[in-house]
Short mmCIF file of C-alpha atoms in Angstrom, two decimals:
data_model
loop_
_atom_site.label_atom_id
_atom_site.label_comp_id
_atom_site.label_asym_id
_atom_site.label_seq_id
_atom_site.Cartn_x
_atom_site.Cartn_y
_atom_site.Cartn_z
CA GLY J 1 0.00 0.00 0.00
CA LEU J 2 1.29 3.48 -0.90
CA ASN J 3 0.77 6.38 1.50
CA LEU J 4 -0.52 9.67 0.17
CA ALA J 5 1.88 12.62 0.35
CA SER J 6 1.43 15.03 3.26
CA SER J 7 0.79 18.75 2.84
CA GLY J 8 3.60 19.24 5.35
CA ALA J 9 5.88 19.23 2.29
CA SER J 10 5.52 20.20 -1.35
CA ILE J 11 6.76 18.59 -4.54
CA ARG J 12 10.28 19.17 -5.88
CA PRO J 13 10.82 22.18 -8.18
CA GLU J 14 12.05 19.86 -10.92
CA ILE J 15 9.73 17.01 -11.85
CA ARG J 16 10.99 13.65 -13.06
CA GLY J 17 8.29 11.33 -14.27
CA GLU J 18 4.56 11.82 -14.57
CA PHE J 19 2.82 14.55 -12.54
CA ARG J 20 -0.94 14.79 -11.99
CA HIS J 21 -2.26 18.07 -10.59
CA TYR J 22 -5.53 19.11 -8.95
CA GLY J 23 -6.57 21.93 -11.23
CA ILE J 24 -3.48 24.05 -10.47
CA SER J 25 -0.28 24.15 -12.46
CA ARG J 26 2.94 22.42 -11.50
CA GLU J 27 4.51 25.80 -10.68
CA GLN J 28 1.57 26.83 -8.50
CA PHE J 29 1.63 23.46 -6.78
CA TYR J 30 5.28 23.87 -5.87
CA LYS J 31 4.92 27.42 -4.56
CA ASN J 32 1.61 27.16 -2.69
CA HIS J 33 0.47 23.56 -2.83
CA ARG J 34 -1.67 23.68 0.32
CA ASP J 35 -4.26 25.87 -1.39
CA GLY J 36 -4.99 23.21 -3.97
CA SER J 37 -3.82 19.87 -2.66
CA GLY J 38 -5.57 19.48 0.67
CA ARG J 39 -4.03 17.82 3.70
CA MET J 40 -2.93 14.69 1.80
CA TYR J 41 -2.36 14.57 -1.94
CA SER J 42 -1.36 12.24 -4.78
CA ALA J 43 0.79 14.06 -7.33
CA THR J 44 2.83 11.03 -8.42
CA PRO J 45 1.54 7.72 -9.75
CA PHE J 46 -0.62 5.59 -7.49
CA ARG J 47 -0.14 7.32 -4.15
CA GLY J 48 -3.12 6.18 -2.06
CA TRP J 49 -3.45 2.86 -3.90
CA ILE J 50 -3.02 -0.79 -3.05
CA LEU J 51 -0.66 -2.29 -5.64
CA LYS J 52 -0.45 -5.88 -6.85
CA ILE J 53 3.12 -7.06 -7.43
CA ALA J 54 3.71 -10.30 -9.33
CA PRO J 55 6.68 -12.61 -8.62
CA ASP J 56 8.38 -11.27 -11.75
CA GLY J 57 8.10 -7.71 -10.41
CA LYS J 58 5.23 -6.57 -12.61
CA THR J 59 3.19 -3.98 -10.68
CA THR J 60 -0.54 -3.46 -11.25
CA PRO J 61 -2.74 -0.80 -9.58
CA PHE J 62 -5.28 -2.78 -7.56
CA ALA J 63 -7.58 -0.44 -5.58
CA PRO J 64 -7.65 3.34 -4.82
CA GLY J 65 -9.03 5.35 -1.92
CA PHE J 66 -6.48 5.04 0.88
CA ARG J 67 -4.74 7.62 3.06
CA SER J 68 -2.11 5.79 5.15
CA PRO J 69 -2.46 2.05 4.55
CA ASN J 70 -0.09 0.69 7.18
CA GLY J 71 -1.12 -2.96 7.17
CA VAL J 72 -1.76 -5.27 4.19
CA ASN J 73 -2.37 -8.99 4.58
CA PHE J 74 -4.43 -11.98 3.50
CA ASP J 75 -6.40 -14.14 5.93
CA SER J 76 -6.77 -17.92 5.78
CA ALA J 77 -9.92 -17.52 3.63
CA GLY J 78 -7.97 -15.58 1.00
CA ARG J 79 -9.53 -12.21 1.84
CA LEU J 80 -7.29 -9.15 1.49
CA TRP J 81 -7.31 -6.80 4.49
CA VAL J 82 -5.90 -3.27 4.75
CA THR J 83 -5.77 -0.91 7.74
CA ASP J 84 -5.97 2.86 7.27
CA ASN J 85 -5.35 5.68 9.73
CA GLN J 86 -7.68 8.47 10.86
CA GLY J 87 -7.31 11.82 9.10
CA ASP J 88 -8.85 13.78 6.27
CA TRP J 89 -11.76 11.83 4.79
CA LEU J 90 -11.39 9.22 7.57
CA GLY J 91 -13.46 10.00 10.65
CA THR J 92 -11.62 7.28 12.54
CA SER J 93 -9.12 4.50 11.74
CA LYS J 94 -10.46 1.58 9.72
CA LEU J 95 -10.00 -1.99 8.55
CA PHE J 96 -11.02 -2.63 4.94
CA HIS J 97 -11.83 -5.87 3.16
CA VAL J 98 -10.32 -4.95 -0.22
CA LYS J 99 -11.37 -6.15 -3.65
CA GLU J 100 -9.81 -5.21 -6.98
CA GLY J 101 -11.16 -2.06 -8.61
CA ASN J 102 -13.18 -0.82 -5.64
CA PHE J 103 -12.80 2.71 -4.25
CA TYR J 104 -12.34 3.00 -0.46
CA GLY J 105 -12.99 6.63 0.38
CA HIS J 106 -10.04 9.02 0.13
CA PRO J 107 -10.49 10.87 -3.19
CA ALA J 108 -6.91 12.09 -3.74
CA SER J 109 -5.92 8.84 -5.44
CA LEU J 110 -8.75 9.06 -7.98
CA VAL J 111 -6.68 11.34 -10.21
CA TRP J 112 -4.79 8.20 -11.29
CA THR J 113 -7.87 6.35 -12.51
CA GLY J 114 -8.68 6.30 -16.19
CA GLN J 115 -12.17 7.66 -15.52
CA TRP J 116 -11.09 10.82 -13.66
CA GLU J 117 -11.30 14.07 -15.60
CA VAL J 118 -7.79 15.54 -15.90
CA GLY J 119 -7.49 18.82 -14.00
CA ARG J 120 -10.61 18.24 -11.90
CA ASN J 121 -9.91 18.85 -8.22
CA PRO J 122 -11.26 16.07 -5.96
CA LEU J 123 -11.40 18.54 -3.07
CA LYS J 124 -14.03 20.58 -4.93
CA VAL J 125 -16.40 17.64 -5.25
CA ALA J 126 -19.28 17.11 -2.81
CA PRO J 127 -18.72 14.16 -0.43
CA ALA J 128 -22.05 12.68 -1.53
CA GLU J 129 -20.57 11.94 -4.97
CA PHE J 130 -17.71 9.96 -3.44
CA ASP J 131 -20.01 8.28 -0.93
CA ALA J 132 -22.02 6.79 -3.77
CA GLN J 133 -18.81 5.17 -5.10
CA ARG J 134 -16.96 4.15 -1.96
CA HIS J 135 -16.99 0.80 -0.20
CA ARG J 136 -17.24 1.26 3.56
CA ALA J 137 -14.75 -0.22 5.97
CA ALA J 138 -15.57 -3.62 7.44
CA VAL J 139 -14.49 -2.51 10.92
CA LEU J 140 -14.06 0.93 12.48
CA PHE J 141 -11.57 1.41 15.33
CA PRO J 142 -12.97 4.21 17.53
CA GLN J 143 -10.33 6.91 17.90
CA GLY J 144 -8.97 7.44 21.40
CA SER J 145 -10.60 4.36 22.92
CA MET J 146 -9.85 1.41 20.63
CA ALA J 147 -6.96 2.44 18.36
CA ASN J 148 -5.40 5.63 17.04
CA SER J 149 -2.93 4.19 14.52
CA PRO J 150 -3.62 0.56 13.58
CA THR J 151 -0.79 -1.29 11.87
CA GLN J 152 -0.34 -4.76 10.40
CA MET J 153 -2.96 -7.43 10.76
CA LEU J 154 -2.34 -11.16 10.55
CA THR J 155 -4.38 -14.32 10.99
CA ASP J 156 -3.77 -16.72 13.85
CA THR J 157 -2.67 -19.74 11.82
CA THR J 158 -1.15 -21.66 14.73
CA GLY J 159 -3.96 -24.21 15.01
CA GLY J 160 -4.39 -23.58 18.73
CA LYS J 161 -0.74 -23.17 19.73
CA PHE J 162 -1.36 -19.48 20.43
CA GLY J 163 -4.68 -19.97 22.20
CA PRO J 164 -8.37 -20.40 21.47
CA PHE J 165 -8.74 -17.81 18.67
CA SER J 166 -7.24 -19.71 15.75
CA GLY J 167 -8.36 -18.24 12.42
CA GLN J 168 -9.15 -14.80 13.82
CA LEU J 169 -7.45 -11.54 12.79
CA LEU J 170 -5.03 -9.75 15.12
CA VAL J 171 -4.19 -6.06 14.54
CA GLY J 172 -1.36 -3.96 15.96
CA GLU J 173 -1.52 -0.41 17.34
CA MET J 174 1.20 2.26 17.31
CA ASN J 175 -0.01 4.59 20.05
CA ARG J 176 -0.50 2.21 22.95
CA PRO J 177 0.74 -1.21 24.11
CA ARG J 178 -2.22 -3.08 22.67
CA ILE J 179 -2.99 -5.83 20.18
CA LEU J 180 -6.56 -5.94 18.87
CA ARG J 181 -8.69 -8.89 17.84
CA VAL J 182 -11.25 -8.76 15.01
CA LEU J 183 -14.43 -10.85 14.87
CA VAL J 184 -15.47 -11.08 11.21
CA ASP J 185 -19.17 -11.34 10.35
CA GLU J 186 -20.58 -12.03 6.87
CA VAL J 187 -24.00 -10.38 6.53
CA ALA J 188 -26.12 -10.40 3.36
CA GLY J 189 -23.03 -10.94 1.23
CA GLN J 190 -21.09 -8.11 2.90
CA THR J 191 -18.14 -8.32 5.29
CA GLN J 192 -18.31 -6.41 8.58
CA GLY J 193 -17.55 -7.19 12.18
CA ALA J 194 -16.35 -6.25 15.63
CA CYS J 195 -13.07 -5.34 17.29
CA LEU J 196 -11.91 -5.59 20.89
CA PRO J 197 -8.64 -5.49 22.81
CA PHE J 198 -6.79 -8.81 22.80
CA ILE J 199 -3.70 -8.01 24.87
CA ASP J 200 -3.72 -4.66 26.68
CA GLY J 201 -0.45 -3.72 28.37
CA GLY J 202 1.00 -6.81 29.95
CA GLY J 203 4.56 -5.76 29.17
CA LEU J 204 3.95 -4.96 25.49
CA HIS J 205 5.81 -2.06 23.92
CA ARG J 206 4.10 0.72 22.07
CA GLY J 207 4.74 1.11 18.36
CA MET J 208 4.00 -2.50 17.36
CA HIS J 209 4.36 -2.23 13.62
CA ARG J 210 4.90 -5.74 12.25
CA PHE J 211 4.15 -9.29 13.44
CA ALA J 212 5.03 -12.88 12.62
CA PHE J 213 4.18 -16.28 14.10
CA ALA J 214 7.06 -18.66 14.80
CA PRO J 215 6.78 -22.43 14.16
CA ASP J 216 6.29 -23.00 17.91
CA GLY J 217 3.13 -20.84 17.86
CA SER J 218 4.64 -17.82 19.59
CA LEU J 219 3.99 -14.33 18.24
CA TRP J 220 6.90 -12.01 17.52
CA THR J 221 6.22 -8.26 17.51
CA GLY J 222 8.44 -5.56 16.03
CA SER J 223 8.08 -1.99 17.33
CA THR J 224 9.29 1.22 15.74
CA HIS J 225 9.44 4.90 16.59
CA LEU J 226 10.27 7.91 14.47
CA SER J 227 8.49 11.21 15.12
CA TRP J 228 5.18 9.62 16.06
CA ALA J 229 4.12 7.75 19.17
CA GLY J 230 5.79 4.37 19.30
CA GLY J 231 8.50 2.23 20.83
CA SER J 232 11.31 -0.06 19.74
CA GLY J 233 12.55 -3.62 19.90
CA LEU J 234 11.38 -7.18 19.33
CA GLN J 235 9.13 -9.06 21.75
CA ARG J 236 7.96 -12.66 21.92
CA VAL J 237 4.39 -13.37 23.09
CA THR J 238 3.33 -16.87 24.15
CA TRP J 239 0.08 -18.43 25.32
CA THR J 240 -0.08 -19.44 28.98
CA GLY J 241 -2.14 -22.52 28.14
CA LYS J 242 -5.13 -21.17 30.06
CA THR J 243 -8.22 -19.96 28.20
CA PRO J 244 -9.69 -16.79 29.75
CA LEU J 245 -13.35 -15.83 29.62
CA GLU J 246 -13.50 -13.82 26.41
CA LEU J 247 -15.92 -12.96 23.64
CA ALA J 248 -15.14 -15.44 20.86
CA GLY J 249 -17.76 -14.38 18.31
CA MET J 250 -20.32 -11.63 17.61
CA LYS J 251 -22.92 -12.15 14.89
CA LEU J 252 -25.64 -9.78 13.73
CA THR J 253 -29.20 -11.14 13.80
CA GLU J 254 -32.56 -9.71 12.70
CA ARG J 255 -33.18 -8.43 16.24
CA GLY J 256 -29.71 -7.75 17.61
CA PHE J 257 -26.59 -9.83 18.22
CA ASP J 258 -25.56 -13.36 19.14
CA LEU J 259 -22.55 -13.31 21.47
CA THR J 260 -20.45 -16.46 21.90
CA PHE J 261 -18.01 -16.79 24.81
CA THR J 262 -15.09 -19.12 25.47
CA HIS J 263 -16.73 -20.61 28.61
CA PRO J 264 -20.30 -21.17 29.81
CA LEU J 265 -21.62 -18.10 31.58
CA GLY J 266 -23.15 -17.78 34.99
CA ASN J 267 -26.50 -16.06 35.45
CA VAL J 268 -26.68 -12.86 33.40
CA LYS J 269 -29.26 -10.12 32.93
CA ALA J 270 -29.94 -7.79 30.02
CA THR J 271 -28.65 -4.82 32.03
CA GLN J 272 -25.18 -6.40 32.08
CA PHE J 273 -24.91 -5.84 28.31
CA GLU J 274 -24.67 -2.07 27.96
CA PHE J 275 -24.91 -0.76 24.39
CA GLN J 276 -24.49 2.67 22.89
CA ARG J 277 -24.17 3.66 19.26
CA TYR J 278 -22.65 6.50 17.27
CA TYR J 279 -21.28 7.27 13.82
CA TYR J 280 -18.42 9.12 12.14
CA LYS J 281 -18.98 11.73 9.43
CA TYR J 282 -17.59 11.17 5.94
CA HIS J 283 -16.12 14.54 4.99
CA GLN J 284 -12.94 16.32 3.95
CA SER J 285 -12.07 17.51 7.47
CA TYR J 286 -9.53 15.74 9.64
CA GLY J 287 -11.28 13.04 11.66
CA SER J 288 -14.79 13.23 13.07
CA PRO J 289 -16.28 13.36 16.54
CA GLN J 290 -18.65 10.59 17.55
CA LEU J 291 -22.03 11.84 16.34
CA GLY J 292 -25.58 10.75 17.11
CA LYS J 293 -24.42 9.09 20.31
CA GLU J 294 -27.22 7.40 22.24
CA ALA J 295 -27.78 4.52 24.63
CA ILE J 296 -29.50 1.47 23.11
CA ASP J 297 -31.66 -0.73 25.33
CA VAL J 298 -31.45 -4.52 25.31
CA THR J 299 -35.11 -5.57 25.15
CA ALA J 300 -34.67 -9.35 25.43
CA LEU J 301 -32.01 -11.91 26.38
CA GLU J 302 -31.93 -15.63 25.66
CA MET J 303 -29.21 -18.03 26.81
CA GLY J 304 -28.19 -20.88 24.50
CA LYS J 305 -28.27 -24.50 25.65
CA ASN J 306 -24.49 -24.74 26.00
CA GLY J 307 -24.35 -21.62 28.16
CA LYS J 308 -21.76 -20.02 25.88
CA THR J 309 -24.07 -18.12 23.52
CA VAL J 310 -26.29 -15.20 24.48
CA SER J 311 -28.87 -13.84 22.02
CA LEU J 312 -29.70 -10.17 22.56
CA ALA J 313 -32.53 -8.14 21.04
CA LEU J 314 -31.92 -4.39 20.75
CA ASP J 315 -34.34 -1.50 20.74
CA LYS J 316 -32.74 0.09 17.64
CA LEU J 317 -30.80 -1.57 14.85
CA ASN J 318 -29.78 0.58 11.87
CA PRO J 319 -26.94 0.55 9.31
CA GLY J 320 -24.17 3.13 9.43
CA TYR J 321 -23.44 2.97 13.16
CA VAL J 322 -20.81 1.62 15.52
CA TYR J 323 -22.54 -0.41 18.23
CA GLN J 324 -20.34 -0.22 21.31
CA LEU J 325 -20.85 -2.90 23.95
CA THR J 326 -19.60 -2.83 27.53
CA LEU J 327 -19.87 -6.07 29.50
CA LYS J 328 -20.85 -5.32 33.10
CA ASN J 329 -19.72 -7.98 35.59
CA VAL J 330 -20.29 -10.83 33.12
CA THR J 331 -18.66 -13.92 34.61
CA ALA J 332 -18.29 -17.61 33.86
CA LYS J 333 -20.06 -20.25 35.92
CA ASP J 334 -16.95 -20.52 38.10
CA LYS J 335 -17.07 -16.72 38.70
CA THR J 336 -14.10 -16.01 36.38
CA PRO J 337 -14.52 -12.42 35.12
CA THR J 338 -14.42 -11.43 31.46
CA LEU J 339 -10.89 -10.38 30.52
CA ASN J 340 -11.77 -7.73 27.90
CA THR J 341 -15.13 -6.03 28.34
CA PHE J 342 -15.06 -3.38 25.58
CA VAL J 343 -16.32 -4.33 22.10
CA CYS J 344 -17.25 -2.27 19.01
CA TYR J 345 -19.31 -3.73 16.15
CA THR J 346 -19.46 -1.86 12.82
CA LEU J 347 -22.95 -2.29 11.40
CA ASN J 348 -22.89 -1.52 7.67
CA THR J 349 -25.60 -3.88 6.47
CA LEU J 350 -28.66 -5.42 8.12
CA THR J 351 -29.52 -9.08 7.60
CA ASN J 352 -32.13 -8.06 4.99
CA GLY J 353 -29.43 -6.31 2.94
CA ASP J 354 -30.41 -2.75 3.91
CA ASP J 355 -27.25 -0.62 3.95
CA LYS J 356 -28.72 2.88 3.56
CA ALA J 357 -26.95 5.39 5.82
CA PRO J 358 -27.45 8.96 4.50
CA HIS J 359 -26.47 10.40 7.90
CA LEU J 360 -22.81 9.50 7.23
CA VAL J 361 -22.34 12.13 4.52
CA ALA J 362 -21.53 15.75 5.33
CA ALA J 363 -24.47 17.94 4.34
CA ILE J 364 -22.35 20.41 2.35
CA SER J 365 -21.41 20.99 -1.26
CA GLY J 366 -18.04 21.46 -2.84
CA GLY J 367 -16.14 19.37 -0.29
CA GLY J 368 -15.61 22.40 1.94
CA SER J 369 -15.19 22.60 5.67
CA THR J 370 -18.09 21.75 7.96
CA ALA J 371 -16.64 23.98 10.67
CA LYS J 372 -19.05 26.41 12.31
CA GLN J 373 -18.25 29.46 14.38
CA VAL J 374 -18.74 29.27 18.15
CA LYS J 375 -18.71 32.52 20.10
CA ALA J 376 -16.47 32.96 23.13
CA LYS J 377 -17.90 33.36 26.63
CA PRO J 378 -16.42 36.58 28.08
CA VAL J 379 -14.57 36.08 31.38
CA LYS J 380 -13.47 38.63 34.00
CA LEU J 381 -9.97 38.12 35.36
CA THR J 382 -10.57 38.20 39.10
CA THR J 383 -7.80 35.95 40.41
CA SER J 384 -4.18 35.29 39.55
CA PRO J 385 -3.55 32.70 38.27
CA GLN J 386 -6.91 32.10 36.58
CA GLU J 387 -7.68 29.00 34.51
CA LEU J 388 -9.88 29.24 31.42
CA ASP J 389 -11.18 25.95 30.05
CA ALA J 390 -11.35 25.47 26.29
CA ALA J 391 -15.13 25.39 26.66
CA PHE J 392 -15.03 29.17 27.34
CA ALA J 393 -13.20 29.87 24.08
CA GLY J 394 -14.74 30.85 20.80
CA ARG J 395 -13.63 28.83 17.82
CA GLN J 396 -13.96 28.42 14.10
CA GLY J 397 -12.48 25.23 12.72
CA PRO J 398 -11.41 23.37 15.88
CA THR J 399 -13.93 20.88 17.20
CA PHE J 400 -14.72 20.39 20.89
CA ASP J 401 -13.95 16.82 21.90
CA ASN J 402 -13.48 14.56 24.92
CA ARG J 403 -12.31 11.23 23.44
CA ASN J 404 -8.70 11.44 24.66
CA GLY J 405 -8.36 11.36 28.44
CA GLY J 406 -6.34 13.53 30.81
CA PHE J 407 -7.97 16.90 30.08
CA SER J 408 -8.88 19.10 33.03
CA GLY J 409 -12.36 20.40 32.22
CA LYS J 410 -15.26 19.28 30.06
CA GLY J 411 -13.10 18.59 27.02
CA TYR J 412 -10.57 20.15 24.69
CA ALA J 413 -10.36 21.98 21.37
CA ASP J 414 -9.03 19.87 18.50
CA PHE J 415 -7.44 21.73 15.57
CA VAL J 416 -8.44 19.54 12.65
CA GLY J 417 -8.06 21.52 9.43
CA LYS J 418 -6.00 24.03 7.55
CA SER J 419 -4.46 27.47 8.16
CA GLY J 420 -6.71 30.13 9.63
CA GLU J 421 -8.62 28.02 12.12
CA HIS J 422 -8.67 29.70 15.50
CA LEU J 423 -9.42 29.40 19.19
CA GLU J 424 -10.16 32.66 21.03
CA TRP J 425 -10.72 33.69 24.65
CA ILE J 426 -12.27 37.06 25.53
CA VAL J 427 -11.09 38.32 28.92
CA THR J 428 -11.59 41.55 30.85
CA ALA J 429 -8.41 42.63 32.65
CA PRO J 430 -8.66 44.89 35.76
CA GLU J 431 -5.53 46.82 34.71
CA ALA J 432 -3.06 47.16 31.86
CA THR J 433 -0.14 44.87 32.64
CA THR J 434 1.83 41.87 31.41
CA TYR J 435 0.34 38.41 31.89
CA GLN J 436 2.09 35.06 31.79
CA LEU J 437 0.22 32.54 29.64
CA ALA J 438 0.32 28.77 30.14
CA ILE J 439 -1.38 26.83 27.33
CA ARG J 440 -2.08 23.21 28.28
CA TYR J 441 -2.02 20.95 25.22
CA ALA J 442 -1.46 17.42 23.90
CA LEU J 443 0.16 16.42 20.62
CA ALA J 444 1.27 13.06 19.24
CA GLY J 445 3.41 13.39 16.16
CA GLY J 446 5.82 16.13 15.18
CA ASN J 447 5.48 19.86 15.77
CA ARG J 448 2.37 21.89 14.98
CA PRO J 449 2.92 25.60 15.67
CA LEU J 450 0.15 28.15 16.21
CA ALA J 451 0.25 31.93 15.97
CA LEU J 452 -0.61 34.01 19.05
CA LYS J 453 -2.67 37.14 18.42
CA VAL J 454 -3.89 39.61 21.05
CA ASN J 455 -6.49 42.22 20.11
CA GLY J 456 -5.81 41.55 16.45
CA LYS J 457 -2.04 42.06 16.71
CA VAL J 458 0.40 39.22 16.05
CA ILE J 459 2.37 38.69 19.28
CA GLN J 460 4.18 35.52 18.16
CA LYS J 461 4.12 34.25 14.60
CA SER J 462 4.91 30.67 15.58
CA LEU J 463 4.36 29.26 19.07
CA PRO J 464 6.29 25.95 19.10
CA PHE J 465 3.82 23.26 20.15
CA ASN J 466 6.04 20.17 20.29
CA ASP J 467 5.26 16.47 20.56
CA THR J 468 4.02 15.44 24.04
CA GLY J 469 4.34 11.74 23.18
CA ASP J 470 0.65 10.87 23.20
CA TRP J 471 -2.77 12.46 22.79
CA THR J 472 -3.44 11.74 26.47
CA SER J 473 -0.16 13.32 27.67
CA TRP J 474 -0.60 17.02 28.46
CA LYS J 475 2.04 19.74 28.87
CA ASN J 476 2.12 23.52 29.25
CA LEU J 477 3.56 25.88 26.67
CA ASN J 478 4.55 29.08 28.48
CA THR J 479 4.74 32.58 27.03
CA GLU J 480 3.61 36.08 27.99
CA THR J 481 1.83 39.10 26.58
CA ALA J 482 0.64 42.55 27.57
CA LEU J 483 -3.10 43.03 28.09
CA GLN J 484 -4.93 46.32 28.05
CA LYS J 485 -7.34 47.38 30.76
CA GLY J 486 -10.80 46.15 29.86
CA GLU J 487 -11.69 43.64 27.16
CA ASN J 488 -8.99 41.62 25.34
CA GLN J 489 -9.13 38.96 22.64
CA ILE J 490 -6.49 36.21 22.98
CA ARG J 491 -6.38 34.08 19.85
CA LEU J 492 -4.48 30.92 18.85
CA GLU J 493 -4.52 30.50 15.08
CA SER J 494 -3.34 27.61 12.91
CA ILE J 495 -0.58 28.40 10.43
CA GLY J 496 -0.02 24.91 9.04
CA ALA J 497 -2.10 21.89 8.24
CA SER J 498 -3.38 21.49 11.79
CA GLY J 499 -2.52 22.09 15.44
CA PRO J 500 -2.49 20.49 18.90
CA ASN J 501 -5.38 19.61 21.17
CA VAL J 502 -5.79 22.56 23.58
CA ASP J 503 -7.18 21.93 27.05
CA ARG J 504 -7.01 25.30 28.81
CA LEU J 505 -5.36 28.70 29.08
CA THR J 506 -3.99 29.90 32.44
CA LEU J 507 -3.28 33.62 32.95
CA LYS J 508 -1.10 35.02 35.74
CA ARG J 509 -0.10 38.64 36.34
CA ARG J 510 3.66 38.98 36.15
#
């Protein structure tokens, strides 16, 4: 799989080979590519594609529509799987079941198809047009809770040497010490399914990038770290020989789900299976918050004869949602607790074949930003220091989110788009003096500077927000500025492709 190119860098001034532009000339692209290319672009052949390479080296374009395909593998049934990472056009990270010729969502790569009109800019096309063409991911990995940067997947082919989940898919994760497990479900001719943690912590390194099974059934993991969250080294994972109480299968039914466990269960009630659902928007912006979130009642429960299968009926069952399940004190007959209690099922298609999900598409035209303006809540500075949560700030562009833990208030502002997005506090100072500013933020991956403006004047062109190591690791960036007596506008403004997550602003008179 070929990654798209990032708008963090342009093309070279001298082009060797074929170049495909987005409605702007090669010279314009080099000088000011961000205005025409979007966050991720495909100016050279087959960026954003899965390629088929024959033993003799012949390379054939196989399928377009990818952003950062970090894992490519076949399972024991011969199905091709590809992971892709959250970003522009991807509301959250995904696992795709890939077939030749299908389009999988990110439009930048379409400029290399024979059907695409030369010079037409994919970023100027309404998302609804692409939605009609794209094939949805089989499994979504909720950002911040399940996986932020999924990597390679591989099938457990050990025949039981590695435990009770032979034949199932395992998926790595860069940002945390976690290996995921995927429960595949074939519904009305379509492939979808669930994901859940398999090994969480337990001595694993972060940055698990590649995997391989040894002949003895042990799993070898290789970790890497560059400028993103990660780790390093090789690790060997073996099965203890003991089978924990785990969810072994999750199948969609007409009324809800059939859950199969590794051991017979003790007495369980419907209230112990806590469901909620939500969806991610398909749009040009970077990522998507969880939208339409609501609790879903379990209306009926039936235990199978072997005690391992539970059939659940749900109050609402619709395509285009992630159904998140939390197991509450579900134990085996011998009181053994469930090891992993957090499961997310991606429901694309109902058992009757209904896959209509118009709510997934951004209700805009031209592929533009869905960002709306939120007005700031004016605050009087009465103490020193005084903390101002991001919820008090006005914003245009950044979304207000709470998926990544460790923030101090109700949530944080997430810079998701291009230059010119801003976060602004309006404060009334009792006197004209200099204030020290402490901006609490989190950032995983490189440096994303913001400009500091006060009352419309640029105070610092580039505040250096550096990598904190993880989206749940928060640090303060310290600076200072003069405030006038009375009302002041303190603005953080993006100057690159994006910015950090901002939790709060603390002001202290010097």
